[in-house]
Each structure stands twice: as C-alpha cells, then as structure tokens.
Amino acid sequence: MSSLLLNPNRAFFPLSRQVLEASFSSLCSISNARIPLGSRPTAHRVVGFKPRASRDSFDAEALPESNTKKKSRNNNKKIILFGSTPPPLSEERGGSAGNASGKPAAEGSSWVFLQRAFKRVLAVLSNLPLAIGEMFTIAALMALGTVIDQGEAPDYYFQKYPEENPVFGFVTWRWVLALGFDHMFTSPVFLGMLILLAASLMACTYTTQIPLVKVARRWSFMHSAEAIRKQDFADSLPRASIQDLGIILMGAGYEIFLKGPSLYAFKGMAGRFAPIGVHLAMLLIMAGGTLSAAGSFRGSVTVPQGLNFVVGDVMNPNGVLSFPSLAFDTEVHVNRFYMDYYDSGEVSQFYTDISLYSLDGKELMRKTIRVNDPLRYGGITIYQTDWGFSALQITKNGEGPFNLAMAPLQLNGDKKLFGTFLPTGDADSPNVKGMIVIEDAIGSSGLDLKTDPGVPLVYAGFGALMLTTCISYFSHSQIWALQDGTTIIVGGKTNRANLEFRDEVNRLLDEVPELVTIDKNFNG
C-alpha cells in the first residue's frame, strides 16, 4: 500500500479536485459535498504519456528510510476516510480460552443454554410462514366477530346457538361463551394472537431487518476485477479515471468512498430502514387496537330535558386495562332537547344542549350536539344517538300543568310510538269529563359515552405505515469500481428497479470523460 501522500499517524483529509486530477494512483478521498454540474469535465482530458513507476519502487525511492521503518511499525493502524469511522465489521470479541470471566463453570453452561434457547425461539418466531398464518388467523377471528353478535346477554346465545341444532354441526353457545367470542376483540384468543404476531414482528426485526441495515451501512472496497464482474451489473470503461467516475457519481446523489485504485458508492440507504419502520407502525396499530378493546369505557343513557347525571355512573369498563380518569367525576346537564322535522312530519335531526359541571358546580363546557357532531372533553366523547319523549305536559279544565310520564310502545318497523295513561279517578264520578289540553311534550335525549385511549396510537401507526411504505420504494444501489491501468472495471447491484438501475449507470458511465494521451514533445 502506497504511503506517498499519507503519513500513517495522520488522518485522511478531503482532497481538492486539482489533486484528484493530478494522479489517480495515489490514496485520496472525496468529500461529501456535491460538485456543481458545471464543474464536471465535459471534454477529453489530456495527460502525459510518461509511464508511471510502480508504487513499491516509487515509495522506496521517495520516502526516507526512517519513514519506511515507521510505516512498517504502524501498518496495522486503521485509516479513517472523511473524518469518520465506518461501522464495525464485527463486534468486539471478548474473552479468551477457558472461563476468563471468572464465572463458575455451571453458571457459564447455564448462560450458554439460555442463549441457545433464546436464539431458537427467535428463529421460530421470525419464520415467515408462521407470521402469515398469524395474520390470516387474526383476519378470520375479526370476520367471525362481525358474524357473531357482540355483547349480548347469555340468553341470546342460548337461543341463537342451541345445542340441539348447532351451527355448522358443532358451534353451540358453549363454544361461543367459553372462547369469549361474545366479546371477540377482548377475548383471550384474539389478544393472544395479537401478542404472538407482535412477537413475530419484533423477532423478524431483530434477526433479519436490523442485520441487513448493519450490512448495508458498511462500506467495503473490492480489489479484484473478477469479484466486480460477478455483480448484477458489470461493465468496463477504457481510457478513464476513477476520480472522474467518483465526481460523476457524486453529482448523481451517491455517497463516494475512494481508496487508491478502488471506489465504493451507494445511495438510497433510507429504503433499508423502511421495513423496520413498517414493523414498528404495525406494532403501534396493534397496541392501539388492543388498548381500545381492553382499556376503554362505554355507556349509554336516556336523559329527560332538565335533568343531569354523573359520567362515572353510566360508564362500564371493557377490559382489564380500563382505568377511570378524573373526567369521570364530571356532571352532565341536559339544558334543552329539540328536533327538526321534514315536511312529511318525520324527524330530520335532533339536538341536545349540554353543559358540563365540576363537582363544585363550576361550568366547564357547553355545547349543542347533534348526530355526527359529538362533544369531547377529557378523553370522553358524548354522542347524540337517540331521542324519545319522557313526559306529556297537560292542563285539565284550566288547572295544571300536570306531567304524565310516557313510555315507548313495541311496534314492528322503525317508527316510534309513545303512550301514557290519563288518571280519570272513579268512572262513576261526575268529574271524569272535562277538557284536557296538551301544553308540551318533554323530550329525552339518548346519549352514548365512550373513552378510546388507543385512537392516537392507531392514527400514529397508520400515518407511519403510509410513510414507511412509500420510503420502502427507494432503491438501495451500490457501485464498485477498480482502476486497472487506464481501464475502469465497474459493477453494481440494487435491491429493486434493476432495469432503471442499469439505465442510470450506463448514462453515468457515458458522462465520464475519456483520457487522451499525447506525446510530451508535441509542440503544437
């Protein structure tokens, strides 16, 4: 290895283009700054025809004896390109023959056994067919959860899935209730499959994706023309300089590493990180879905106009991860309930004017909600979902008003019918007859309340999934080159878009200027 321009005790420094063009046989490096297109050589370069002495003979003549000895003593030192060290090619090997750590032999053998067992578990979990099977199982359970009615009373399943007439010949209410399929998305089977899929994703990331990124980040030179020609793309460029090739590749967005007659270039490293991002995004989505299923609260209430309720009194936990918040002590007061009608008399929209109060009577928030326009406060969402009549306000013979409680009547279809009783007293009494006037119908608002702590994680996961999926389409391209006399041997590979990569490299090679030799005694 030549030491004409480099003292082994000093670090590499970027060389200017003039130095690069002076000699393509000396050790050098190209800085990461992009070179403007206008500064690229656009014509043939003219060089002297004087033959070059071999590197070994030249070094022996050019260097003092003391420097030669110094070089032999330091030839094991690492040379740093561009002021930064490359990623390590292998982890530091510790220990020596025997039990150098000082642990007892039994302890050491137990540790080795645990390491082997851990690696075997990782190998099983990172198996691709297993992960695909887990995803199909989760999809089948989700589809089953849409077929089986969720959250009904046990009597409903007794009638729907009787033992005398099992569905598909074996599905009865015992299967549904024992496996928790009446609440599918919080059942142990569904949550267990989610945990297993998450473990597979993490194992695949640890054993496959992270090592691939580590390998991709290592820059290495090829010193054999035969190795370069074995790449997916290979070509040779006669009468060309490897420094000129580096300048052209740098202008195309490649990171360049140049050492003597060898060159390594790459771009598109972000595409190697994308699979890790996809796995993390899927883990976020599953974590958010699990938190929503097992950590949320739900409740529903029908409140007459003018009355109130406390949020915590109507909320029911969905799973073991459900923990109430301070907002559960909030009091909800229905100020007013009213409806809009179509010309046909049917209800078009219904509204509820709601106020939220703290326990000490301070109004915290007020809003008129309607369908698809809920109220949100402290992680609690209040939806307008139903309506009804709670009382009928009447006067009799000018006396009153009196409130008569109303109740819905069972009807077939989607229309609502409410009824009440008129107190008439003794049928033989002369006071039975009289004029009854309906003054007002007091409405009641049907409200649904819920907390869903997993929503932010799900949104973040889907956003990251879309972003990393787009990044995964970036090609990670690598190019190696070797200066062999006046010929450059070029080879490269990419992880996707092979045709586009070949076209790009051919186009870049066409831009490399050709070296033209002239006689040094030529006078014009």
Coordinates of C-alpha atoms in Angstrom, one line a residue:
M1 CA 0.0 0.0 0.0
S2 CA 1.5 3.3 -1.0
S3 CA 2.4 5.9 1.5
L4 CA 3.5 8.7 -0.8
L5 CA 0.8 11.2 0.2
L6 CA -0.2 9.9 3.7
N7 CA 1.6 9.7 7.0
P8 CA 0.1 6.7 8.8
N9 CA 0.0 8.7 12.0
R10 CA -2.3 11.3 10.5
A11 CA -6.0 11.1 9.5
F12 CA -7.3 11.4 5.9
F13 CA -8.5 14.7 4.7
P14 CA -10.6 15.6 1.7
L15 CA -8.5 16.5 -1.4
S16 CA -9.4 19.1 -3.9
R17 CA -10.3 18.3 -7.4
Q18 CA -6.9 19.5 -8.7
V19 CA -5.2 16.9 -6.6
L20 CA -7.6 14.2 -7.8
E21 CA -6.9 15.1 -11.4
A22 CA -3.1 15.1 -10.8
S23 CA -2.8 11.4 -10.2
F24 CA -5.3 8.5 -10.0
S25 CA -2.8 6.2 -8.4
S26 CA -2.4 8.0 -5.0
L27 CA -4.5 7.4 -1.9
C28 CA -7.3 10.0 -1.6
S29 CA -10.8 10.6 -0.6
I30 CA -13.8 12.6 -2.0
S31 CA -15.7 14.8 0.4
N32 CA -19.4 14.5 0.8
A33 CA -20.2 18.0 -0.7
R34 CA -21.9 17.8 -4.1
I35 CA -19.9 19.1 -7.0
P36 CA -21.8 21.5 -9.3
L37 CA -22.6 20.1 -12.7
G38 CA -20.8 22.9 -14.3
S39 CA -17.5 21.9 -12.8
R40 CA -17.6 18.4 -14.3
P41 CA -15.2 17.7 -17.2
T42 CA -17.1 17.9 -20.4
A43 CA -14.2 17.3 -22.8
H44 CA -11.3 14.9 -23.2
R45 CA -8.6 15.4 -20.7
V46 CA -5.0 15.4 -22.0
V47 CA -2.4 13.7 -19.9
G48 CA 1.3 13.0 -20.4
F49 CA 2.3 9.7 -21.9
K50 CA 5.1 9.2 -19.4
P51 CA 5.0 5.7 -18.0
R52 CA 4.4 5.6 -14.2
A53 CA 6.8 3.8 -11.9
S54 CA 5.4 1.1 -9.8
R55 CA 4.1 2.1 -6.4
D56 CA 6.5 0.0 -4.5
S57 CA 9.6 1.2 -6.3
F58 CA 8.4 4.8 -6.1
D59 CA 7.8 4.6 -2.4
A60 CA 11.2 3.2 -1.7
E61 CA 12.8 6.0 -3.6
A62 CA 10.6 8.8 -2.4
L63 CA 10.5 8.1 1.3
P64 CA 13.3 8.4 3.8
E65 CA 14.5 5.3 5.5
S66 CA 13.1 6.4 8.8
N67 CA 9.6 6.9 7.4
T68 CA 9.8 3.4 5.8
K69 CA 10.5 1.8 9.1
K70 CA 7.8 3.9 10.8
K71 CA 5.3 2.7 8.2
S72 CA 6.2 -1.0 8.8
R73 CA 5.6 -0.5 12.5
N74 CA 2.2 1.2 12.0
N75 CA 0.8 -0.8 9.1
N76 CA -1.9 -2.2 11.3
K77 CA -3.4 1.2 12.1
K78 CA -6.8 2.0 10.6
I79 CA -7.1 4.7 8.0
I80 CA -10.2 7.0 8.5
L81 CA -11.9 8.3 5.4
F82 CA -13.8 11.6 5.5
G83 CA -13.0 12.1 9.2
S84 CA -15.5 9.4 10.3
T85 CA -15.0 5.8 11.1
P86 CA -17.1 3.2 9.2
P87 CA -19.4 0.9 11.1
P88 CA -17.6 -2.0 12.7
L89 CA -17.4 -5.1 10.5
S90 CA -17.8 -7.3 13.5
E91 CA -18.4 -6.9 17.2
E92 CA -15.5 -6.9 19.6
R93 CA -14.6 -10.4 20.6
G94 CA -14.1 -10.6 24.3
G95 CA -12.8 -13.4 26.5
S96 CA -10.1 -16.0 25.8
A97 CA -9.6 -19.7 26.2
G98 CA -11.2 -21.0 29.3
N99 CA -13.5 -19.2 31.6
A100 CA -11.9 -15.8 31.5
S101 CA -14.9 -14.0 33.1
G102 CA -14.4 -15.7 36.3
K103 CA -17.9 -17.3 36.4
P104 CA -18.3 -20.8 37.7
A105 CA -18.5 -23.5 35.0
A106 CA -22.1 -24.4 35.9
E107 CA -23.1 -20.8 35.7
G108 CA -21.4 -20.4 32.3
S109 CA -23.1 -23.5 30.9
S110 CA -26.5 -22.3 32.1
W111 CA -25.9 -19.0 30.4
V112 CA -24.9 -20.7 27.1
F113 CA -28.0 -22.9 27.3
L114 CA -30.2 -19.8 27.8
Q115 CA -28.6 -18.0 24.8
R116 CA -29.2 -21.0 22.6
A117 CA -32.8 -21.4 23.7
F118 CA -33.3 -17.7 23.1
K119 CA -31.9 -17.9 19.6
R120 CA -34.1 -20.9 18.8
V121 CA -37.2 -19.1 20.0
L122 CA -36.2 -16.1 17.8
A123 CA -35.7 -18.4 14.8
V124 CA -39.1 -19.9 15.3
L125 CA -40.9 -16.6 15.8
S126 CA -39.2 -14.9 12.8
N127 CA -40.4 -17.7 10.5
L128 CA -42.3 -16.0 7.6
P129 CA -45.0 -18.8 7.1
L130 CA -45.7 -18.5 10.9
A131 CA -46.3 -14.8 10.6
I132 CA -48.5 -15.1 7.6
G133 CA -50.5 -17.8 9.4
E134 CA -50.9 -15.5 12.4
M135 CA -52.2 -12.7 10.2
F136 CA -54.7 -15.0 8.5
T137 CA -55.9 -16.3 11.9
I138 CA -56.4 -12.7 13.2
A139 CA -58.3 -11.8 10.0
A140 CA -60.6 -14.9 10.4
L141 CA -61.3 -14.0 14.0
M142 CA -62.2 -10.5 13.0
A143 CA -64.6 -11.8 10.4
L144 CA -66.1 -14.1 12.9
G145 CA -66.6 -11.2 15.3
T146 CA -68.7 -9.5 12.7
V147 CA -70.9 -12.6 12.2
I148 CA -71.5 -13.3 15.9
D149 CA -73.4 -10.6 17.7
Q150 CA -71.2 -9.0 20.3
G151 CA -72.1 -8.0 23.8
E152 CA -75.5 -9.7 24.1
A153 CA -76.9 -11.4 27.2
P154 CA -76.2 -15.2 27.6
D155 CA -79.9 -15.9 27.0
Y156 CA -79.5 -14.5 23.5
Y157 CA -76.7 -17.0 22.7
F158 CA -78.7 -19.9 24.3
Q159 CA -81.4 -19.2 21.7
K160 CA -79.2 -18.3 18.7
Y161 CA -76.8 -21.3 19.1
P162 CA -78.7 -24.1 20.7
E163 CA -77.1 -27.4 21.5
E164 CA -79.9 -29.3 19.7
N165 CA -79.2 -27.6 16.4
P166 CA -75.5 -26.5 16.3
V167 CA -74.3 -24.1 13.6
F168 CA -72.1 -25.9 11.1
G169 CA -72.7 -29.1 13.1
F170 CA -70.5 -28.1 16.1
V171 CA -70.9 -24.4 17.0
T172 CA -73.1 -24.0 20.1
W173 CA -73.5 -21.4 22.8
R174 CA -70.9 -23.3 24.9
W175 CA -68.2 -22.7 22.3
V176 CA -69.2 -19.0 21.9
L177 CA -69.2 -18.3 25.6
A178 CA -66.2 -20.5 26.6
L179 CA -63.9 -18.9 24.0
G180 CA -65.2 -15.4 24.7
F181 CA -66.5 -14.9 21.2
D182 CA -69.4 -12.9 22.6
H183 CA -66.8 -10.2 23.1
M184 CA -64.3 -11.2 20.4
F185 CA -61.9 -8.3 20.4
T186 CA -61.2 -8.6 24.1
S187 CA -61.2 -12.4 24.2
P188 CA -58.0 -14.2 25.3
V189 CA -57.8 -16.0 21.9
F190 CA -57.8 -12.7 19.9
L191 CA -55.5 -10.8 22.2
G192 CA -53.2 -13.8 22.3
M193 CA -52.9 -13.9 18.5
L194 CA -52.1 -10.2 18.5
I195 CA -49.3 -10.7 21.1
L196 CA -48.0 -13.6 19.1
L197 CA -47.9 -11.6 15.9
A198 CA -46.2 -8.7 17.7
A199 CA -43.6 -11.1 18.9
S200 CA -43.0 -12.4 15.4
L201 CA -42.6 -8.9 14.1
M202 CA -40.1 -8.0 16.8
A203 CA -38.2 -11.2 16.2
C204 CA -38.0 -10.6 12.5
T205 CA -36.8 -7.1 13.0
Y206 CA -34.1 -8.2 15.4
T207 CA -32.9 -11.2 13.5
T208 CA -33.3 -10.1 9.9
Q209 CA -34.0 -6.4 9.3
I210 CA -31.5 -4.8 11.7
P211 CA -28.6 -7.1 10.5
L212 CA -29.5 -6.1 6.9
V213 CA -29.2 -2.5 7.8
K214 CA -25.9 -3.0 9.5
V215 CA -24.5 -4.8 6.5
A216 CA -25.8 -2.1 4.1
R217 CA -24.2 0.6 6.2
R218 CA -20.7 -1.0 5.9
W219 CA -18.8 0.4 3.0
S220 CA -16.2 -2.0 1.6
F221 CA -13.9 -2.0 -1.4
M222 CA -13.4 -4.7 -4.0
H223 CA -9.8 -5.2 -5.0
S224 CA -10.5 -7.9 -7.5
A225 CA -11.8 -7.3 -11.0
E226 CA -13.3 -10.8 -11.0
A227 CA -15.4 -10.0 -7.9
I228 CA -16.7 -6.8 -9.5
R229 CA -17.7 -8.6 -12.7
K230 CA -19.8 -11.0 -10.7
Q231 CA -22.2 -8.3 -9.7
D232 CA -25.7 -7.9 -11.2
F233 CA -24.4 -5.2 -13.4
A234 CA -20.9 -5.1 -14.8
D235 CA -19.1 -3.1 -17.4
S236 CA -15.6 -1.7 -18.2
L237 CA -14.7 1.8 -19.2
P238 CA -11.4 2.1 -21.2
R239 CA -9.2 5.2 -21.0
A240 CA -11.0 6.7 -18.0
S241 CA -10.0 7.9 -14.5
I242 CA -11.7 6.5 -11.4
Q243 CA -11.6 10.0 -9.9
D244 CA -13.7 11.3 -12.7
L245 CA -16.2 8.5 -12.2
G246 CA -16.4 9.4 -8.5
I247 CA -17.2 13.0 -9.4
I248 CA -19.9 11.9 -11.8
L249 CA -21.5 9.6 -9.2
M250 CA -21.4 12.2 -6.5
G251 CA -23.3 14.6 -8.8
A252 CA -26.0 11.8 -9.2
G253 CA -26.5 11.7 -5.4
Y254 CA -24.2 8.8 -4.5
E255 CA -22.0 8.8 -1.4
I256 CA -18.5 8.2 -2.5
F257 CA -15.5 6.3 -0.9
L258 CA -12.3 6.3 -2.8
K259 CA -9.1 4.5 -1.7
G260 CA -6.2 4.1 -4.2
P261 CA -7.5 2.3 -7.3
S262 CA -10.8 1.2 -5.6
L263 CA -14.1 3.0 -5.4
Y264 CA -17.3 2.3 -3.5
A265 CA -20.5 4.3 -3.9
F266 CA -24.1 3.9 -2.6
K267 CA -27.4 5.8 -2.3
G268 CA -30.9 5.1 -1.1
M269 CA -30.0 3.9 2.4
A270 CA -33.4 5.1 3.7
G271 CA -35.0 2.2 1.7
R272 CA -33.2 -0.3 4.0
F273 CA -34.7 1.3 7.1
A274 CA -38.2 1.2 5.7
P275 CA -39.0 -2.4 6.7
I276 CA -38.1 -1.7 10.3
G277 CA -40.5 1.3 10.1
V278 CA -43.3 -0.8 8.7
H279 CA -42.9 -3.3 11.5
L280 CA -42.9 -0.5 14.1
A281 CA -46.0 1.0 12.5
M282 CA -47.8 -2.3 12.7
L283 CA -46.9 -2.7 16.3
L284 CA -48.3 0.7 17.0
I285 CA -51.6 -0.2 15.3
M286 CA -51.9 -3.4 17.2
A287 CA -51.0 -1.7 20.5
G288 CA -53.6 1.0 19.9
G289 CA -56.3 -1.6 18.9
T290 CA -55.6 -3.7 22.0
L291 CA -55.7 -0.6 24.2
S292 CA -59.0 0.5 22.7
A293 CA -60.5 -3.0 23.1
A294 CA -59.3 -3.8 26.6
G295 CA -58.8 -0.3 28.1
S296 CA -61.9 1.7 27.1
F297 CA -65.2 2.6 28.8
R298 CA -68.6 2.7 27.2
G299 CA -72.1 3.7 28.4
S300 CA -75.5 4.9 27.2
V301 CA -78.2 6.8 28.9
T302 CA -81.5 8.5 28.1
V303 CA -81.9 11.8 29.9
P304 CA -85.1 13.9 30.0
Q305 CA -84.7 17.6 29.4
G306 CA -83.7 19.5 32.5
L307 CA -82.1 16.6 34.3
N308 CA -78.5 15.6 34.8
F309 CA -76.2 12.6 35.5
V310 CA -72.6 11.9 36.5
V311 CA -70.3 10.4 33.8
G312 CA -68.8 7.7 36.1
D313 CA -72.3 6.4 37.0
V314 CA -73.1 5.3 33.4
M315 CA -69.7 4.2 32.2
N316 CA -68.8 0.5 32.1
P317 CA -65.2 -0.9 31.7
N318 CA -64.5 -3.1 28.6
G319 CA -61.4 -4.9 29.9
V320 CA -58.6 -5.3 32.4
L321 CA -56.8 -2.2 31.1
S322 CA -59.8 0.1 31.8
F323 CA -58.9 2.7 34.4
P324 CA -61.2 5.7 35.1
S325 CA -59.9 9.2 34.8
L326 CA -60.6 12.4 36.7
A327 CA -63.1 13.4 34.0
F328 CA -65.4 10.6 35.3
D329 CA -66.5 13.0 38.1
T330 CA -67.9 15.4 35.6
E331 CA -71.7 16.1 35.8
V332 CA -73.7 16.4 32.5
H333 CA -76.8 18.6 32.5
V334 CA -79.3 18.5 29.6
N335 CA -80.4 22.1 29.2
R336 CA -82.7 21.5 26.2
F337 CA -83.6 18.9 23.7
Y338 CA -85.3 19.7 20.4
M339 CA -85.8 18.3 16.9
D340 CA -86.1 19.4 13.3
Y341 CA -88.7 17.8 11.0
Y342 CA -89.2 17.2 7.3
D343 CA -92.2 18.4 5.6
S344 CA -93.7 14.9 5.8
G345 CA -93.5 15.1 9.6
E346 CA -90.6 12.8 10.1
V347 CA -87.6 13.7 12.3
S348 CA -84.7 15.1 10.3
Q349 CA -82.2 16.0 13.1
F350 CA -82.3 16.2 16.8
Y351 CA -80.2 18.4 19.1
T352 CA -79.2 18.4 22.7
D353 CA -77.8 21.5 24.5
I354 CA -75.4 20.1 27.1
S355 CA -73.4 21.7 29.9
L356 CA -70.6 20.0 31.8
Y357 CA -70.1 20.9 35.5
S358 CA -67.4 20.1 38.0
L359 CA -68.5 18.6 41.4
D360 CA -68.3 22.1 43.0
G361 CA -70.8 23.4 40.5
K362 CA -68.5 25.3 38.1
E363 CA -69.5 25.1 34.4
L364 CA -66.6 23.6 32.4
M365 CA -68.0 23.4 28.9
R366 CA -71.3 23.9 27.0
K367 CA -72.2 22.7 23.5
T368 CA -75.2 21.8 21.4
I369 CA -74.5 18.4 20.0
R370 CA -76.2 16.5 17.2
V371 CA -75.7 13.4 15.1
N372 CA -72.1 13.2 13.8
D373 CA -71.1 16.3 15.9
P374 CA -70.2 15.0 19.4
L375 CA -68.8 16.7 22.5
R376 CA -65.3 15.8 23.6
Y377 CA -63.9 16.5 27.0
G378 CA -61.0 15.0 29.0
G379 CA -60.8 11.9 26.7
I380 CA -64.6 11.3 26.9
T381 CA -66.8 11.6 23.8
I382 CA -70.5 12.1 24.1
Y383 CA -72.6 11.2 21.0
Q384 CA -76.2 12.1 20.1
T385 CA -77.6 8.7 19.2
D386 CA -81.3 8.6 20.0
W387 CA -84.4 10.5 21.1
G388 CA -87.7 10.0 22.8
F389 CA -90.4 11.6 24.9
S390 CA -90.3 11.4 28.6
A391 CA -93.4 13.2 29.7
L392 CA -96.5 14.9 28.4
Q393 CA -97.4 18.2 29.9
I394 CA -101.2 18.8 30.1
T395 CA -103.8 21.1 31.7
K396 CA -107.3 20.0 32.7
N397 CA -110.1 22.5 32.8
G398 CA -107.5 25.2 33.1
E399 CA -105.8 23.6 36.0
G400 CA -102.2 22.4 35.9
P401 CA -99.9 21.9 34.3
F402 CA -99.5 18.2 35.0
N403 CA -96.8 15.9 33.8
L404 CA -97.8 12.5 32.5
A405 CA -94.9 10.0 32.1
M406 CA -94.7 8.5 28.7
A407 CA -93.2 5.1 27.6
P408 CA -92.3 3.7 24.2
L409 CA -94.6 1.1 22.7
Q410 CA -93.4 -2.0 20.9
L411 CA -94.0 -1.8 17.2
N412 CA -92.7 -3.6 14.1
G413 CA -90.6 -1.4 11.9
D414 CA -88.5 1.7 12.5
K415 CA -91.3 4.1 13.6
K416 CA -91.7 5.1 17.2
L417 CA -94.9 5.2 19.2
F418 CA -95.2 6.6 22.8
G419 CA -98.1 6.2 25.1
T420 CA -99.3 7.3 28.6
F421 CA -102.3 6.9 30.9
L422 CA -104.7 9.6 31.9
P423 CA -105.8 9.4 35.5
T424 CA -109.6 9.6 35.4
G425 CA -110.4 8.6 39.0
D426 CA -113.7 6.9 39.7
A427 CA -115.6 6.0 36.5
D428 CA -118.9 6.9 38.1
S429 CA -117.6 10.3 39.3
P430 CA -119.1 13.3 37.5
N431 CA -115.6 14.9 37.4
V432 CA -114.4 12.4 34.8
K433 CA -115.5 14.6 31.9
G434 CA -113.5 17.7 31.2
M435 CA -111.3 19.5 28.7
I436 CA -107.7 18.2 28.5
V437 CA -105.1 20.4 26.7
I438 CA -101.6 19.1 25.8
E439 CA -99.3 22.0 26.6
D440 CA -96.0 20.4 25.7
A441 CA -94.1 17.2 25.0
I442 CA -91.0 17.0 27.1
G443 CA -88.3 15.2 25.1
S444 CA -85.5 13.0 26.2
S445 CA -82.1 12.7 24.7
G446 CA -80.3 9.4 24.0
L447 CA -76.6 9.7 24.6
D448 CA -73.7 7.3 24.1
L449 CA -70.5 7.9 26.0
K450 CA -67.1 6.3 25.4
T451 CA -63.4 6.6 26.0
D452 CA -61.0 5.3 23.4
P453 CA -57.4 5.7 24.6
G454 CA -55.9 3.7 21.7
V455 CA -57.0 6.1 19.0
P456 CA -53.9 8.3 19.0
L457 CA -51.7 5.2 18.7
V458 CA -53.8 3.8 15.8
Y459 CA -53.6 7.1 13.9
A460 CA -49.9 7.4 14.5
G461 CA -49.4 3.8 13.4
F462 CA -51.3 4.2 10.1
G463 CA -49.5 7.5 9.4
A464 CA -46.1 5.8 10.0
L465 CA -47.2 2.8 7.9
M466 CA -48.1 5.0 4.9
L467 CA -44.8 7.0 5.2
T468 CA -42.6 3.9 5.6
T469 CA -44.4 2.1 2.8
C470 CA -43.5 5.0 0.4
I471 CA -39.9 5.1 1.7
S472 CA -39.6 1.3 1.0
Y473 CA -39.8 2.0 -2.7
F474 CA -36.5 3.8 -2.6
S475 CA -33.8 1.6 -4.2
H476 CA -30.6 0.9 -2.3
S477 CA -28.0 0.9 -5.0
Q478 CA -24.3 0.1 -4.6
I479 CA -21.5 0.5 -7.1
W480 CA -17.9 -0.8 -7.0
A481 CA -15.1 0.2 -9.4
L482 CA -11.4 -0.7 -9.8
Q483 CA -8.8 1.2 -11.8
D484 CA -6.8 -1.3 -13.9
G485 CA -4.3 0.7 -15.8
T486 CA -6.3 3.1 -17.9
T487 CA -9.4 0.9 -17.7
I488 CA -12.1 1.1 -15.0
I489 CA -13.9 -2.1 -14.1
V490 CA -17.4 -1.1 -12.8
G491 CA -20.0 -3.3 -11.2
G492 CA -23.1 -2.7 -9.1
K493 CA -26.4 -4.0 -7.7
T494 CA -29.7 -2.8 -6.3
N495 CA -32.5 -4.3 -4.3
R496 CA -35.2 -3.1 -6.6
A497 CA -35.8 -1.5 -10.0
N498 CA -33.0 -3.4 -11.7
L499 CA -33.8 -2.1 -15.2
E500 CA -33.8 1.6 -14.1
F501 CA -30.5 1.0 -12.2
R502 CA -28.8 -0.4 -15.4
D503 CA -30.1 2.6 -17.4
E504 CA -28.9 5.0 -14.8
V505 CA -25.4 3.5 -14.5
N506 CA -25.0 3.4 -18.3
R507 CA -26.0 7.0 -18.5
L508 CA -23.5 8.0 -15.8
L509 CA -20.7 6.0 -17.5
D510 CA -21.3 7.8 -20.7
E511 CA -20.7 11.1 -18.9
V512 CA -17.2 10.0 -17.7
P513 CA -14.6 11.9 -19.9
E514 CA -12.1 9.9 -21.9
L515 CA -8.4 10.1 -21.3
V516 CA -6.4 11.0 -24.4
T517 CA -2.6 10.6 -24.5
I518 CA -0.3 12.9 -26.4
D519 CA 3.5 12.9 -27.0
K520 CA 5.2 15.1 -24.4
N521 CA 7.4 16.6 -27.1
F522 CA 4.4 17.7 -29.1
N523 CA 4.7 21.5 -29.7
G524 CA 1.5 22.3 -31.5

